[in-house]
């Protein structure tokens, strides 16, 4: 443990001459693979390496991912993957950012960890006198083995007004508001959330030659909550409860209580990079409708079960997410739904990348559809759900980048 603390406490302080923009053959070539990093800031601040735009000519492939922590911060995982003459040197550093850290503090802290990881490689190809290593241990090391005393017992609360939008035109008015509250408790053993939310949308459109405008009022209010217990590295139990009132889905009131169990083929500790989960849920629901449904129901009690299999892989060659889900109501197996989705982004070869997303739903469980005709105004203003047997969505993109391998220059003008 002491050795690990020493390694994480080493920080290179560059004593070299001011780096120019042109590449130097004696410097490391680094490819940064990170979707949430300030790439320009990294290149400006860390100048003792060359930056390349593709992993093939790189000496080091730096692969960075993160997960949100229970306290509202982030935990970054930085994998330094040696290539070419460093192909046998690979290690991973972790870095935790507090939720109260500013954007500048987050990127500065991440830069320090990047410098730490690159120093071990850089000193092998550069003049050692260009670096000074400082040990930043001390009190933090002494506290590392002590249990943290948290007066909030790992509860985090957030009140938000996420969206308050007003759009006024001579013949049209729109107002959209979203607000709510989060209460989260996350430890290694428990994951708990209570989240009430309130969404309201108003649209008014003047019609030429008509005295009365067309108006639309949609609301979606409710509470989401869950309690999840960690059983071991692969199994979890959970209970999910929610309440919903939503006029465009014909729900005056809907209550659901759903226990479930999940199995992850990979240990949960590897979830930032790969997971393959199977989830089973079975639950009770009570629905009270604004209008009588196509099944002649004003309210009903329901029992539903669902099975989901999903995979998520984030590796230096790309990212893959996908899954299948099936569900049905126990009182009538014909009331069912099946869904398949896939989101793939891969690097095929140097400079060539492929991304595609697809989603397919087979829908036969729209129990809340109101009886009667749906007006054109309701359709255009999305005030009522429409009957459908399926939903298909797809997107694909292909990009090819070629030219100079180097990406050292930072120019932020305009």
mmCIF file of C-alpha atoms in Angstrom:
data_model
loop_
_atom_site.group_PDB
_atom_site.id
_atom_site.type_symbol
_atom_site.label_atom_id
_atom_site.label_comp_id
_atom_site.label_asym_id
_atom_site.label_seq_id
_atom_site.Cartn_x
_atom_site.Cartn_y
_atom_site.Cartn_z
ATOM 1 C CA UNK A 1 0.000 0.000 0.000
ATOM 2 C CA UNK A 2 2.835 2.345 0.779
ATOM 3 C CA UNK A 3 4.326 1.830 -2.674
ATOM 4 C CA UNK A 4 1.024 2.692 -4.322
ATOM 5 C CA UNK A 5 0.769 5.906 -2.358
ATOM 6 C CA UNK A 6 4.287 6.879 -3.346
ATOM 7 C CA UNK A 7 3.542 6.278 -7.020
ATOM 8 C CA UNK A 8 0.360 8.306 -6.891
ATOM 9 C CA UNK A 9 2.137 11.090 -5.062
ATOM 10 C CA UNK A 10 4.833 11.630 -7.660
ATOM 11 C CA UNK A 11 4.328 14.774 -9.698
ATOM 12 C CA UNK A 12 6.693 15.880 -12.467
ATOM 13 C CA UNK A 13 7.709 19.512 -12.498
ATOM 14 C CA UNK A 14 9.034 20.336 -15.930
ATOM 15 C CA UNK A 15 12.298 22.230 -15.959
ATOM 16 C CA UNK A 16 12.795 22.056 -19.717
ATOM 17 C CA UNK A 17 12.987 24.978 -22.030
ATOM 18 C CA UNK A 18 9.669 26.318 -23.298
ATOM 19 C CA UNK A 19 8.256 23.791 -25.747
ATOM 20 C CA UNK A 20 7.495 24.818 -29.274
ATOM 21 C CA UNK A 21 4.685 23.625 -31.485
ATOM 22 C CA UNK A 22 6.836 21.502 -33.776
ATOM 23 C CA UNK A 23 7.343 17.828 -32.894
ATOM 24 C CA UNK A 24 10.675 16.576 -31.616
ATOM 25 C CA UNK A 25 11.835 13.077 -32.385
ATOM 26 C CA UNK A 26 13.111 12.570 -28.815
ATOM 27 C CA UNK A 27 9.702 13.236 -27.256
ATOM 28 C CA UNK A 28 6.935 10.780 -26.530
ATOM 29 C CA UNK A 29 3.988 10.679 -28.906
ATOM 30 C CA UNK A 30 0.712 10.502 -26.993
ATOM 31 C CA UNK A 31 -2.813 9.817 -28.190
ATOM 32 C CA UNK A 32 -5.510 11.017 -25.766
ATOM 33 C CA UNK A 33 -8.749 9.036 -25.861
ATOM 34 C CA UNK A 34 -11.221 10.945 -23.686
ATOM 35 C CA UNK A 35 -14.748 12.168 -24.420
ATOM 36 C CA UNK A 36 -15.022 14.616 -21.521
ATOM 37 C CA UNK A 37 -11.556 16.216 -21.347
ATOM 38 C CA UNK A 38 -10.474 19.747 -22.224
ATOM 39 C CA UNK A 39 -8.097 18.651 -24.957
ATOM 40 C CA UNK A 40 -6.800 22.159 -25.697
ATOM 41 C CA UNK A 41 -5.976 22.759 -22.031
ATOM 42 C CA UNK A 42 -4.067 19.480 -21.766
ATOM 43 C CA UNK A 43 -1.943 20.344 -24.806
ATOM 44 C CA UNK A 44 -1.206 23.851 -23.534
ATOM 45 C CA UNK A 45 -0.216 22.783 -20.026
ATOM 46 C CA UNK A 46 1.602 19.486 -20.653
ATOM 47 C CA UNK A 47 4.280 20.314 -23.199
ATOM 48 C CA UNK A 48 6.920 17.624 -22.734
ATOM 49 C CA UNK A 49 5.194 15.194 -25.144
ATOM 50 C CA UNK A 50 3.972 15.235 -28.725
ATOM 51 C CA UNK A 51 0.249 14.801 -29.340
ATOM 52 C CA UNK A 52 -0.977 12.713 -32.255
ATOM 53 C CA UNK A 53 -4.481 12.400 -33.657
ATOM 54 C CA UNK A 54 -4.535 8.606 -34.033
ATOM 55 C CA UNK A 55 -3.317 5.770 -31.762
ATOM 56 C CA UNK A 56 -1.274 4.011 -34.457
ATOM 57 C CA UNK A 57 1.773 6.368 -34.405
ATOM 58 C CA UNK A 58 1.518 6.898 -30.625
ATOM 59 C CA UNK A 59 3.990 5.641 -28.034
ATOM 60 C CA UNK A 60 1.318 5.982 -25.344
ATOM 61 C CA UNK A 61 -2.428 5.520 -25.712
ATOM 62 C CA UNK A 62 -4.053 7.393 -22.817
ATOM 63 C CA UNK A 63 -7.583 6.062 -22.315
ATOM 64 C CA UNK A 64 -9.712 8.027 -19.826
ATOM 65 C CA UNK A 65 -13.180 7.150 -18.530
ATOM 66 C CA UNK A 66 -15.176 8.240 -15.491
ATOM 67 C CA UNK A 67 -18.150 7.328 -13.327
ATOM 68 C CA UNK A 68 -20.190 9.587 -11.062
ATOM 69 C CA UNK A 69 -19.585 9.086 -7.347
ATOM 70 C CA UNK A 70 -22.254 8.885 -4.695
ATOM 71 C CA UNK A 71 -21.360 12.351 -3.420
ATOM 72 C CA UNK A 72 -22.002 13.971 -6.781
ATOM 73 C CA UNK A 73 -18.372 14.075 -7.900
ATOM 74 C CA UNK A 74 -16.471 12.019 -10.446
ATOM 75 C CA UNK A 75 -13.979 9.184 -10.315
ATOM 76 C CA UNK A 76 -11.668 9.120 -13.322
ATOM 77 C CA UNK A 77 -9.828 6.013 -14.448
ATOM 78 C CA UNK A 78 -6.739 6.734 -16.559
ATOM 79 C CA UNK A 79 -5.152 3.813 -18.407
ATOM 80 C CA UNK A 80 -1.665 4.421 -19.793
ATOM 81 C CA UNK A 81 -1.218 1.846 -22.553
ATOM 82 C CA UNK A 82 2.314 1.526 -23.892
ATOM 83 C CA UNK A 83 2.801 0.982 -27.616
ATOM 84 C CA UNK A 84 5.782 0.299 -29.882
ATOM 85 C CA UNK A 85 8.901 0.254 -27.662
ATOM 86 C CA UNK A 86 6.714 0.659 -24.533
ATOM 87 C CA UNK A 87 4.242 -2.094 -25.448
ATOM 88 C CA UNK A 88 4.907 -4.041 -22.238
ATOM 89 C CA UNK A 89 4.376 -1.040 -19.934
ATOM 90 C CA UNK A 90 0.764 -0.461 -18.947
ATOM 91 C CA UNK A 91 -0.854 0.776 -15.745
ATOM 92 C CA UNK A 92 -3.952 2.549 -14.461
ATOM 93 C CA UNK A 93 -4.346 5.537 -12.122
ATOM 94 C CA UNK A 94 -7.553 6.664 -10.407
ATOM 95 C CA UNK A 95 -8.475 10.246 -9.615
ATOM 96 C CA UNK A 96 -11.503 11.440 -7.611
ATOM 97 C CA UNK A 97 -12.933 14.941 -8.065
ATOM 98 C CA UNK A 98 -15.188 16.489 -5.425
ATOM 99 C CA UNK A 99 -18.641 17.665 -6.501
ATOM 100 C CA UNK A 100 -17.833 21.219 -5.361
ATOM 101 C CA UNK A 101 -14.751 21.494 -7.584
ATOM 102 C CA UNK A 102 -14.966 24.119 -10.305
ATOM 103 C CA UNK A 103 -14.410 23.260 -13.955
ATOM 104 C CA UNK A 104 -10.886 24.698 -13.740
ATOM 105 C CA UNK A 105 -10.087 22.693 -10.602
ATOM 106 C CA UNK A 106 -11.319 19.523 -12.303
ATOM 107 C CA UNK A 107 -9.142 19.959 -15.360
ATOM 108 C CA UNK A 108 -6.078 21.039 -13.346
ATOM 109 C CA UNK A 109 -6.376 17.997 -11.103
ATOM 110 C CA UNK A 110 -6.737 15.725 -14.113
ATOM 111 C CA UNK A 111 -3.670 17.305 -15.727
ATOM 112 C CA UNK A 112 -1.597 16.543 -12.632
ATOM 113 C CA UNK A 113 -2.533 12.864 -12.801
ATOM 114 C CA UNK A 114 -1.800 12.779 -16.538
ATOM 115 C CA UNK A 115 1.648 14.285 -15.887
ATOM 116 C CA UNK A 116 2.260 11.706 -13.164
ATOM 117 C CA UNK A 117 1.417 8.839 -15.476
ATOM 118 C CA UNK A 118 3.435 10.144 -18.410
ATOM 119 C CA UNK A 119 6.531 10.872 -16.310
ATOM 120 C CA UNK A 120 7.513 7.204 -16.088
ATOM 121 C CA UNK A 121 7.603 6.954 -19.865
ATOM 122 C CA UNK A 122 9.054 10.394 -20.598
ATOM 123 C CA UNK A 123 12.076 9.990 -18.356
ATOM 124 C CA UNK A 124 13.159 6.999 -20.468
ATOM 125 C CA UNK A 125 13.450 9.069 -23.662
ATOM 126 C CA UNK A 126 14.346 12.505 -22.233
ATOM 127 C CA UNK A 127 17.231 13.951 -20.264
ATOM 128 C CA UNK A 128 16.555 13.056 -16.590
ATOM 129 C CA UNK A 129 17.718 16.491 -15.445
ATOM 130 C CA UNK A 130 14.661 17.963 -17.189
ATOM 131 C CA UNK A 131 12.410 16.515 -14.454
ATOM 132 C CA UNK A 132 12.044 16.953 -10.720
ATOM 133 C CA UNK A 133 9.854 14.513 -8.810
ATOM 134 C CA UNK A 134 8.068 15.594 -5.645
ATOM 135 C CA UNK A 135 6.403 13.324 -3.087
ATOM 136 C CA UNK A 136 3.063 14.805 -2.050
ATOM 137 C CA UNK A 137 2.183 12.306 0.699
ATOM 138 C CA UNK A 138 2.192 13.154 4.382
ATOM 139 C CA UNK A 139 -1.053 13.742 6.250
ATOM 140 C CA UNK A 140 -3.204 12.366 3.433
ATOM 141 C CA UNK A 141 -1.284 9.063 3.630
ATOM 142 C CA UNK A 142 -1.768 8.874 7.385
ATOM 143 C CA UNK A 143 -5.515 9.376 6.960
ATOM 144 C CA UNK A 144 -5.908 6.867 4.139
ATOM 145 C CA UNK A 145 -6.494 3.838 6.360
ATOM 146 C CA UNK A 146 -8.836 5.648 8.736
ATOM 147 C CA UNK A 147 -12.591 5.425 8.315
ATOM 148 C CA UNK A 148 -14.081 8.675 7.075
ATOM 149 C CA UNK A 149 -16.547 10.301 9.458
ATOM 150 C CA UNK A 150 -19.357 11.841 7.419
ATOM 151 C CA UNK A 151 -21.935 13.928 9.336
ATOM 152 C CA UNK A 152 -24.324 13.482 6.378
ATOM 153 C CA UNK A 153 -23.889 9.669 6.368
ATOM 154 C CA UNK A 154 -23.221 9.772 2.599
ATOM 155 C CA UNK A 155 -26.519 11.494 1.782
ATOM 156 C CA UNK A 156 -26.400 14.125 -0.962
ATOM 157 C CA UNK A 157 -29.299 16.497 -1.649
ATOM 158 C CA UNK A 158 -29.924 18.636 -4.707
ATOM 159 C CA UNK A 159 -32.719 21.076 -5.525
ATOM 160 C CA UNK A 160 -32.895 22.053 -9.172
ATOM 161 C CA UNK A 161 -34.821 24.216 -11.604
ATOM 162 C CA UNK A 162 -33.329 22.542 -14.624
ATOM 163 C CA UNK A 163 -35.226 24.360 -17.328
ATOM 164 C CA UNK A 164 -37.309 27.532 -17.283
ATOM 165 C CA UNK A 165 -37.928 28.596 -20.877
ATOM 166 C CA UNK A 166 -40.148 31.338 -22.274
ATOM 167 C CA UNK A 167 -40.585 31.962 -26.004
ATOM 168 C CA UNK A 168 -42.885 34.778 -27.132
ATOM 169 C CA UNK A 169 -43.841 35.611 -30.705
ATOM 170 C CA UNK A 170 -46.648 37.690 -32.161
ATOM 171 C CA UNK A 171 -48.796 34.612 -32.842
ATOM 172 C CA UNK A 172 -47.313 32.019 -30.507
ATOM 173 C CA UNK A 173 -46.384 31.662 -26.835
ATOM 174 C CA UNK A 174 -44.434 28.810 -25.253
ATOM 175 C CA UNK A 175 -43.478 28.153 -21.653
ATOM 176 C CA UNK A 176 -41.562 25.128 -20.389
ATOM 177 C CA UNK A 177 -40.549 24.508 -16.777
ATOM 178 C CA UNK A 178 -38.806 21.602 -15.058
ATOM 179 C CA UNK A 179 -37.883 21.465 -11.408
ATOM 180 C CA UNK A 180 -37.424 18.910 -8.693
ATOM 181 C CA UNK A 181 -35.325 17.432 -5.913
ATOM 182 C CA UNK A 182 -32.759 14.643 -5.501
ATOM 183 C CA UNK A 183 -31.854 12.766 -2.332
ATOM 184 C CA UNK A 184 -29.119 10.171 -2.931
ATOM 185 C CA UNK A 185 -27.307 7.812 -0.579
ATOM 186 C CA UNK A 186 -24.491 5.762 -2.111
ATOM 187 C CA UNK A 187 -22.066 3.429 -0.366
ATOM 188 C CA UNK A 188 -20.441 0.156 -1.388
ATOM 189 C CA UNK A 189 -23.367 -1.705 0.180
ATOM 190 C CA UNK A 190 -26.365 0.529 -0.555
ATOM 191 C CA UNK A 191 -27.663 2.762 -3.326
ATOM 192 C CA UNK A 192 -30.781 4.791 -2.475
ATOM 193 C CA UNK A 193 -32.574 7.553 -4.363
ATOM 194 C CA UNK A 194 -35.698 9.642 -3.771
ATOM 195 C CA UNK A 195 -36.513 12.039 -6.594
ATOM 196 C CA UNK A 196 -39.730 14.078 -6.912
ATOM 197 C CA UNK A 197 -40.015 16.054 -10.158
ATOM 198 C CA UNK A 198 -42.419 18.511 -11.780
ATOM 199 C CA UNK A 199 -42.610 19.297 -15.501
ATOM 200 C CA UNK A 200 -45.097 21.700 -17.082
ATOM 201 C CA UNK A 201 -45.418 22.855 -20.703
ATOM 202 C CA UNK A 202 -47.798 25.452 -22.133
ATOM 203 C CA UNK A 203 -48.261 26.377 -25.796
ATOM 204 C CA UNK A 204 -50.699 28.933 -27.232
ATOM 205 C CA UNK A 205 -51.023 29.531 -30.985
ATOM 206 C CA UNK A 206 -53.237 32.207 -32.554
ATOM 207 C CA UNK A 207 -55.263 31.035 -35.548
ATOM 208 C CA UNK A 208 -55.842 33.418 -38.406
ATOM 209 C CA UNK A 209 -59.513 34.331 -38.633
ATOM 210 C CA UNK A 210 -60.348 32.634 -35.319
ATOM 211 C CA UNK A 211 -61.156 34.325 -32.026
ATOM 212 C CA UNK A 212 -59.955 31.470 -29.841
ATOM 213 C CA UNK A 213 -56.300 30.375 -29.938
ATOM 214 C CA UNK A 214 -55.172 26.760 -29.854
ATOM 215 C CA UNK A 215 -53.739 25.909 -26.449
ATOM 216 C CA UNK A 216 -51.843 22.937 -25.107
ATOM 217 C CA UNK A 217 -51.112 22.212 -21.460
ATOM 218 C CA UNK A 218 -49.019 19.184 -20.654
ATOM 219 C CA UNK A 219 -47.786 18.121 -17.249
ATOM 220 C CA UNK A 220 -45.593 15.278 -16.074
ATOM 221 C CA UNK A 221 -45.168 15.128 -12.305
ATOM 222 C CA UNK A 222 -44.046 12.234 -10.188
ATOM 223 C CA UNK A 223 -41.620 10.559 -7.815
ATOM 224 C CA UNK A 224 -38.902 8.053 -8.682
ATOM 225 C CA UNK A 225 -37.254 6.043 -5.926
ATOM 226 C CA UNK A 226 -35.218 2.914 -5.408
ATOM 227 C CA UNK A 227 -33.286 0.968 -2.790
ATOM 228 C CA UNK A 228 -30.510 -1.301 -4.100
ATOM 229 C CA UNK A 229 -28.470 -3.710 -1.972
ATOM 230 C CA UNK A 230 -25.083 -5.062 -3.047
ATOM 231 C CA UNK A 231 -24.913 -8.801 -2.396
ATOM 232 C CA UNK A 232 -21.422 -9.507 -3.756
ATOM 233 C CA UNK A 233 -19.212 -8.657 -6.745
ATOM 234 C CA UNK A 234 -21.795 -9.988 -9.226
ATOM 235 C CA UNK A 235 -25.282 -9.886 -7.647
ATOM 236 C CA UNK A 236 -27.582 -7.056 -6.545
ATOM 237 C CA UNK A 237 -31.146 -6.792 -5.235
ATOM 238 C CA UNK A 238 -33.356 -3.760 -5.722
ATOM 239 C CA UNK A 239 -36.821 -2.387 -5.024
ATOM 240 C CA UNK A 240 -38.153 0.375 -7.278
ATOM 241 C CA UNK A 241 -41.158 2.564 -6.539
ATOM 242 C CA UNK A 242 -42.637 5.405 -8.537
ATOM 243 C CA UNK A 243 -45.677 7.629 -8.866
ATOM 244 C CA UNK A 244 -46.714 9.415 -12.080
ATOM 245 C CA UNK A 245 -49.405 11.820 -13.197
ATOM 246 C CA UNK A 246 -49.193 12.687 -16.897
ATOM 247 C CA UNK A 247 -52.061 13.981 -19.005
ATOM 248 C CA UNK A 248 -50.556 13.281 -22.456
ATOM 249 C CA UNK A 249 -50.326 9.574 -21.503
ATOM 250 C CA UNK A 250 -53.809 9.521 -19.913
ATOM 251 C CA UNK A 251 -52.461 8.821 -16.421
ATOM 252 C CA UNK A 252 -54.302 10.672 -13.677
ATOM 253 C CA UNK A 253 -52.456 8.539 -11.143
ATOM 254 C CA UNK A 254 -50.120 5.596 -11.553
ATOM 255 C CA UNK A 255 -48.334 3.813 -8.711
ATOM 256 C CA UNK A 256 -45.760 1.058 -9.244
ATOM 257 C CA UNK A 257 -43.750 -1.112 -6.866
ATOM 258 C CA UNK A 258 -41.200 -3.390 -8.534
ATOM 259 C CA UNK A 259 -38.572 -5.603 -6.885
ATOM 260 C CA UNK A 260 -35.772 -6.940 -9.056
ATOM 261 C CA UNK A 261 -32.501 -8.840 -9.147
ATOM 262 C CA UNK A 262 -29.418 -8.219 -11.305
ATOM 263 C CA UNK A 263 -26.432 -10.373 -12.228
ATOM 264 C CA UNK A 264 -23.273 -8.929 -13.791
ATOM 265 C CA UNK A 265 -20.933 -11.388 -15.521
ATOM 266 C CA UNK A 266 -18.009 -9.068 -14.791
ATOM 267 C CA UNK A 267 -17.238 -7.784 -11.277
ATOM 268 C CA UNK A 268 -18.938 -4.451 -10.596
ATOM 269 C CA UNK A 269 -15.511 -2.903 -9.984
ATOM 270 C CA UNK A 270 -14.884 -3.171 -13.741
ATOM 271 C CA UNK A 271 -18.105 -1.360 -14.673
ATOM 272 C CA UNK A 272 -16.290 1.755 -15.928
ATOM 273 C CA UNK A 273 -14.849 -0.342 -18.765
ATOM 274 C CA UNK A 274 -17.133 -3.358 -19.232
ATOM 275 C CA UNK A 275 -20.359 -4.831 -17.939
ATOM 276 C CA UNK A 276 -22.709 -7.572 -19.080
ATOM 277 C CA UNK A 277 -25.857 -7.672 -16.967
ATOM 278 C CA UNK A 278 -29.047 -9.689 -16.737
ATOM 279 C CA UNK A 279 -31.939 -8.096 -14.867
ATOM 280 C CA UNK A 280 -35.302 -9.547 -13.873
ATOM 281 C CA UNK A 281 -38.137 -7.492 -12.383
ATOM 282 C CA UNK A 282 -41.707 -8.281 -11.446
ATOM 283 C CA UNK A 283 -43.995 -5.650 -10.014
ATOM 284 C CA UNK A 284 -47.455 -4.393 -9.151
ATOM 285 C CA UNK A 285 -49.061 -1.254 -10.591
ATOM 286 C CA UNK A 286 -52.286 0.662 -10.057
ATOM 287 C CA UNK A 287 -53.440 3.000 -12.850
ATOM 288 C CA UNK A 288 -56.227 5.590 -12.703
ATOM 289 C CA UNK A 289 -56.987 7.192 -16.087
ATOM 290 C CA UNK A 290 -58.272 10.609 -17.141
ATOM 291 C CA UNK A 291 -60.373 9.038 -19.910
ATOM 292 C CA UNK A 292 -61.759 5.556 -20.376
ATOM 293 C CA UNK A 293 -59.248 3.422 -22.250
ATOM 294 C CA UNK A 294 -59.705 1.377 -25.413
ATOM 295 C CA UNK A 295 -60.075 -1.622 -23.065
ATOM 296 C CA UNK A 296 -63.053 0.048 -21.318
ATOM 297 C CA UNK A 297 -61.073 0.717 -18.148
ATOM 298 C CA UNK A 298 -61.269 3.772 -15.908
ATOM 299 C CA UNK A 299 -58.742 2.247 -13.528
ATOM 300 C CA UNK A 300 -57.040 -1.119 -13.097
ATOM 301 C CA UNK A 301 -54.601 -3.201 -11.089
ATOM 302 C CA UNK A 302 -51.725 -4.725 -13.056
ATOM 303 C CA UNK A 303 -48.805 -7.106 -12.589
ATOM 304 C CA UNK A 304 -45.911 -6.912 -15.024
ATOM 305 C CA UNK A 305 -42.616 -8.769 -15.421
ATOM 306 C CA UNK A 306 -39.583 -7.940 -17.548
ATOM 307 C CA UNK A 307 -36.220 -9.450 -18.402
ATOM 308 C CA UNK A 308 -33.299 -7.388 -19.691
ATOM 309 C CA UNK A 309 -29.849 -8.297 -20.969
ATOM 310 C CA UNK A 310 -27.425 -5.466 -21.676
ATOM 311 C CA UNK A 311 -23.750 -5.064 -22.464
ATOM 312 C CA UNK A 312 -21.472 -2.032 -22.254
ATOM 313 C CA UNK A 313 -17.831 -2.076 -23.286
ATOM 314 C CA UNK A 314 -15.487 0.923 -23.378
ATOM 315 C CA UNK A 315 -12.049 0.080 -24.710
ATOM 316 C CA UNK A 316 -9.301 1.954 -26.583
ATOM 317 C CA UNK A 317 -10.648 0.602 -29.884
ATOM 318 C CA UNK A 318 -14.118 2.028 -29.288
ATOM 319 C CA UNK A 319 -17.345 1.737 -27.356
ATOM 320 C CA UNK A 320 -20.221 -0.723 -27.636
ATOM 321 C CA UNK A 321 -23.569 -0.540 -25.852
ATOM 322 C CA UNK A 322 -26.511 -2.753 -26.574
ATOM 323 C CA UNK A 323 -29.233 -4.883 -25.150
ATOM 324 C CA UNK A 324 -32.563 -6.643 -25.446
ATOM 325 C CA UNK A 325 -35.609 -6.312 -23.220
ATOM 326 C CA UNK A 326 -38.897 -8.148 -23.067
ATOM 327 C CA UNK A 327 -41.911 -7.553 -20.840
ATOM 328 C CA UNK A 328 -45.571 -8.517 -20.551
ATOM 329 C CA UNK A 329 -48.549 -8.212 -18.231
ATOM 330 C CA UNK A 330 -49.475 -11.349 -16.339
ATOM 331 C CA UNK A 331 -53.251 -10.953 -16.791
ATOM 332 C CA UNK A 332 -52.845 -11.054 -20.585
ATOM 333 C CA UNK A 333 -49.632 -12.266 -22.212
ATOM 334 C CA UNK A 334 -50.715 -10.583 -25.465
ATOM 335 C CA UNK A 335 -50.034 -7.246 -23.776
ATOM 336 C CA UNK A 336 -46.291 -7.319 -24.291
ATOM 337 C CA UNK A 337 -43.313 -5.336 -25.497
ATOM 338 C CA UNK A 338 -39.910 -6.249 -26.949
ATOM 339 C CA UNK A 339 -36.989 -3.894 -27.488
ATOM 340 C CA UNK A 340 -33.544 -4.126 -29.036
ATOM 341 C CA UNK A 341 -30.966 -1.345 -29.122
ATOM 342 C CA UNK A 342 -27.347 -0.921 -30.099
ATOM 343 C CA UNK A 343 -24.911 1.981 -29.948
ATOM 344 C CA UNK A 344 -21.503 1.287 -31.502
ATOM 345 C CA UNK A 345 -18.538 3.592 -32.077
ATOM 346 C CA UNK A 346 -15.370 1.881 -33.284
ATOM 347 C CA UNK A 347 -12.045 2.821 -34.833
ATOM 348 C CA UNK A 348 -11.706 0.575 -37.893
ATOM 349 C CA UNK A 349 -8.192 1.593 -38.884
ATOM 350 C CA UNK A 350 -5.925 4.632 -38.791
ATOM 351 C CA UNK A 351 -8.130 7.682 -39.331
ATOM 352 C CA UNK A 352 -11.280 5.668 -40.144
ATOM 353 C CA UNK A 353 -14.122 5.576 -37.602
ATOM 354 C CA UNK A 354 -17.630 4.152 -37.749
ATOM 355 C CA UNK A 355 -20.565 4.969 -35.471
ATOM 356 C CA UNK A 356 -24.136 3.797 -35.599
ATOM 357 C CA UNK A 357 -27.159 3.703 -33.335
ATOM 358 C CA UNK A 358 -30.310 1.665 -33.765
ATOM 359 C CA UNK A 359 -33.408 1.061 -31.682
ATOM 360 C CA UNK A 360 -36.315 -1.259 -32.466
ATOM 361 C CA UNK A 361 -39.437 -1.649 -30.345
ATOM 362 C CA UNK A 362 -42.352 -4.010 -30.897
ATOM 363 C CA UNK A 363 -45.215 -2.446 -28.936
ATOM 364 C CA UNK A 364 -48.390 -4.237 -27.872
ATOM 365 C CA UNK A 365 -48.924 -2.948 -24.341
ATOM 366 C CA UNK A 366 -50.475 0.526 -24.672
ATOM 367 C CA UNK A 367 -53.080 -0.048 -21.980
ATOM 368 C CA UNK A 368 -53.565 3.661 -21.257
ATOM 369 C CA UNK A 369 -54.724 4.690 -24.760
ATOM 370 C CA UNK A 370 -57.988 6.678 -24.444
ATOM 371 C CA UNK A 371 -61.038 5.527 -26.326
ATOM 372 C CA UNK A 372 -62.412 7.664 -29.154
ATOM 373 C CA UNK A 373 -61.004 9.783 -31.933
ATOM 374 C CA UNK A 374 -57.826 11.835 -31.596
ATOM 375 C CA UNK A 375 -58.080 15.338 -33.034
ATOM 376 C CA UNK A 376 -55.520 16.849 -35.381
ATOM 377 C CA UNK A 377 -54.698 19.457 -32.726
ATOM 378 C CA UNK A 378 -53.949 16.724 -30.190
ATOM 379 C CA UNK A 379 -51.656 15.011 -32.685
ATOM 380 C CA UNK A 380 -49.754 18.150 -33.703
ATOM 381 C CA UNK A 381 -49.381 19.394 -30.130
ATOM 382 C CA UNK A 382 -48.570 15.884 -28.841
ATOM 383 C CA UNK A 383 -51.311 16.044 -26.240
ATOM 384 C CA UNK A 384 -52.248 12.376 -26.628
ATOM 385 C CA UNK A 385 -50.355 9.171 -27.205
ATOM 386 C CA UNK A 386 -50.942 7.534 -30.581
ATOM 387 C CA UNK A 387 -51.453 3.826 -31.104
ATOM 388 C CA UNK A 388 -48.536 2.049 -32.769
ATOM 389 C CA UNK A 389 -47.260 -1.493 -33.232
ATOM 390 C CA UNK A 390 -43.595 -0.620 -33.564
ATOM 391 C CA UNK A 391 -40.965 2.098 -33.316
ATOM 392 C CA UNK A 392 -37.727 2.112 -35.300
ATOM 393 C CA UNK A 393 -34.872 4.586 -35.126
ATOM 394 C CA UNK A 394 -31.432 4.438 -36.672
ATOM 395 C CA UNK A 395 -28.434 6.659 -37.391
ATOM 396 C CA UNK A 396 -25.015 6.012 -38.900
ATOM 397 C CA UNK A 397 -21.883 8.083 -39.444
ATOM 398 C CA UNK A 398 -18.541 7.346 -41.069
ATOM 399 C CA UNK A 399 -15.514 9.633 -40.867
ATOM 400 C CA UNK A 400 -12.015 9.482 -42.287
ATOM 401 C CA UNK A 401 -9.212 11.782 -41.115
ATOM 402 C CA UNK A 402 -5.864 11.979 -42.865
ATOM 403 C CA UNK A 403 -2.825 14.247 -43.014
ATOM 404 C CA UNK A 404 -0.323 15.188 -40.329
ATOM 405 C CA UNK A 405 -0.092 12.828 -37.381
ATOM 406 C CA UNK A 406 0.782 15.629 -34.961
ATOM 407 C CA UNK A 407 -1.699 17.703 -32.971
ATOM 408 C CA UNK A 408 0.485 19.946 -30.794
ATOM 409 C CA UNK A 409 -0.774 23.331 -32.008
ATOM 410 C CA UNK A 410 -3.548 25.008 -30.019
ATOM 411 C CA UNK A 411 -5.276 27.965 -31.690
ATOM 412 C CA UNK A 412 -8.498 29.147 -30.021
ATOM 413 C CA UNK A 413 -9.088 32.322 -32.089
ATOM 414 C CA UNK A 414 -12.710 32.941 -33.019
#
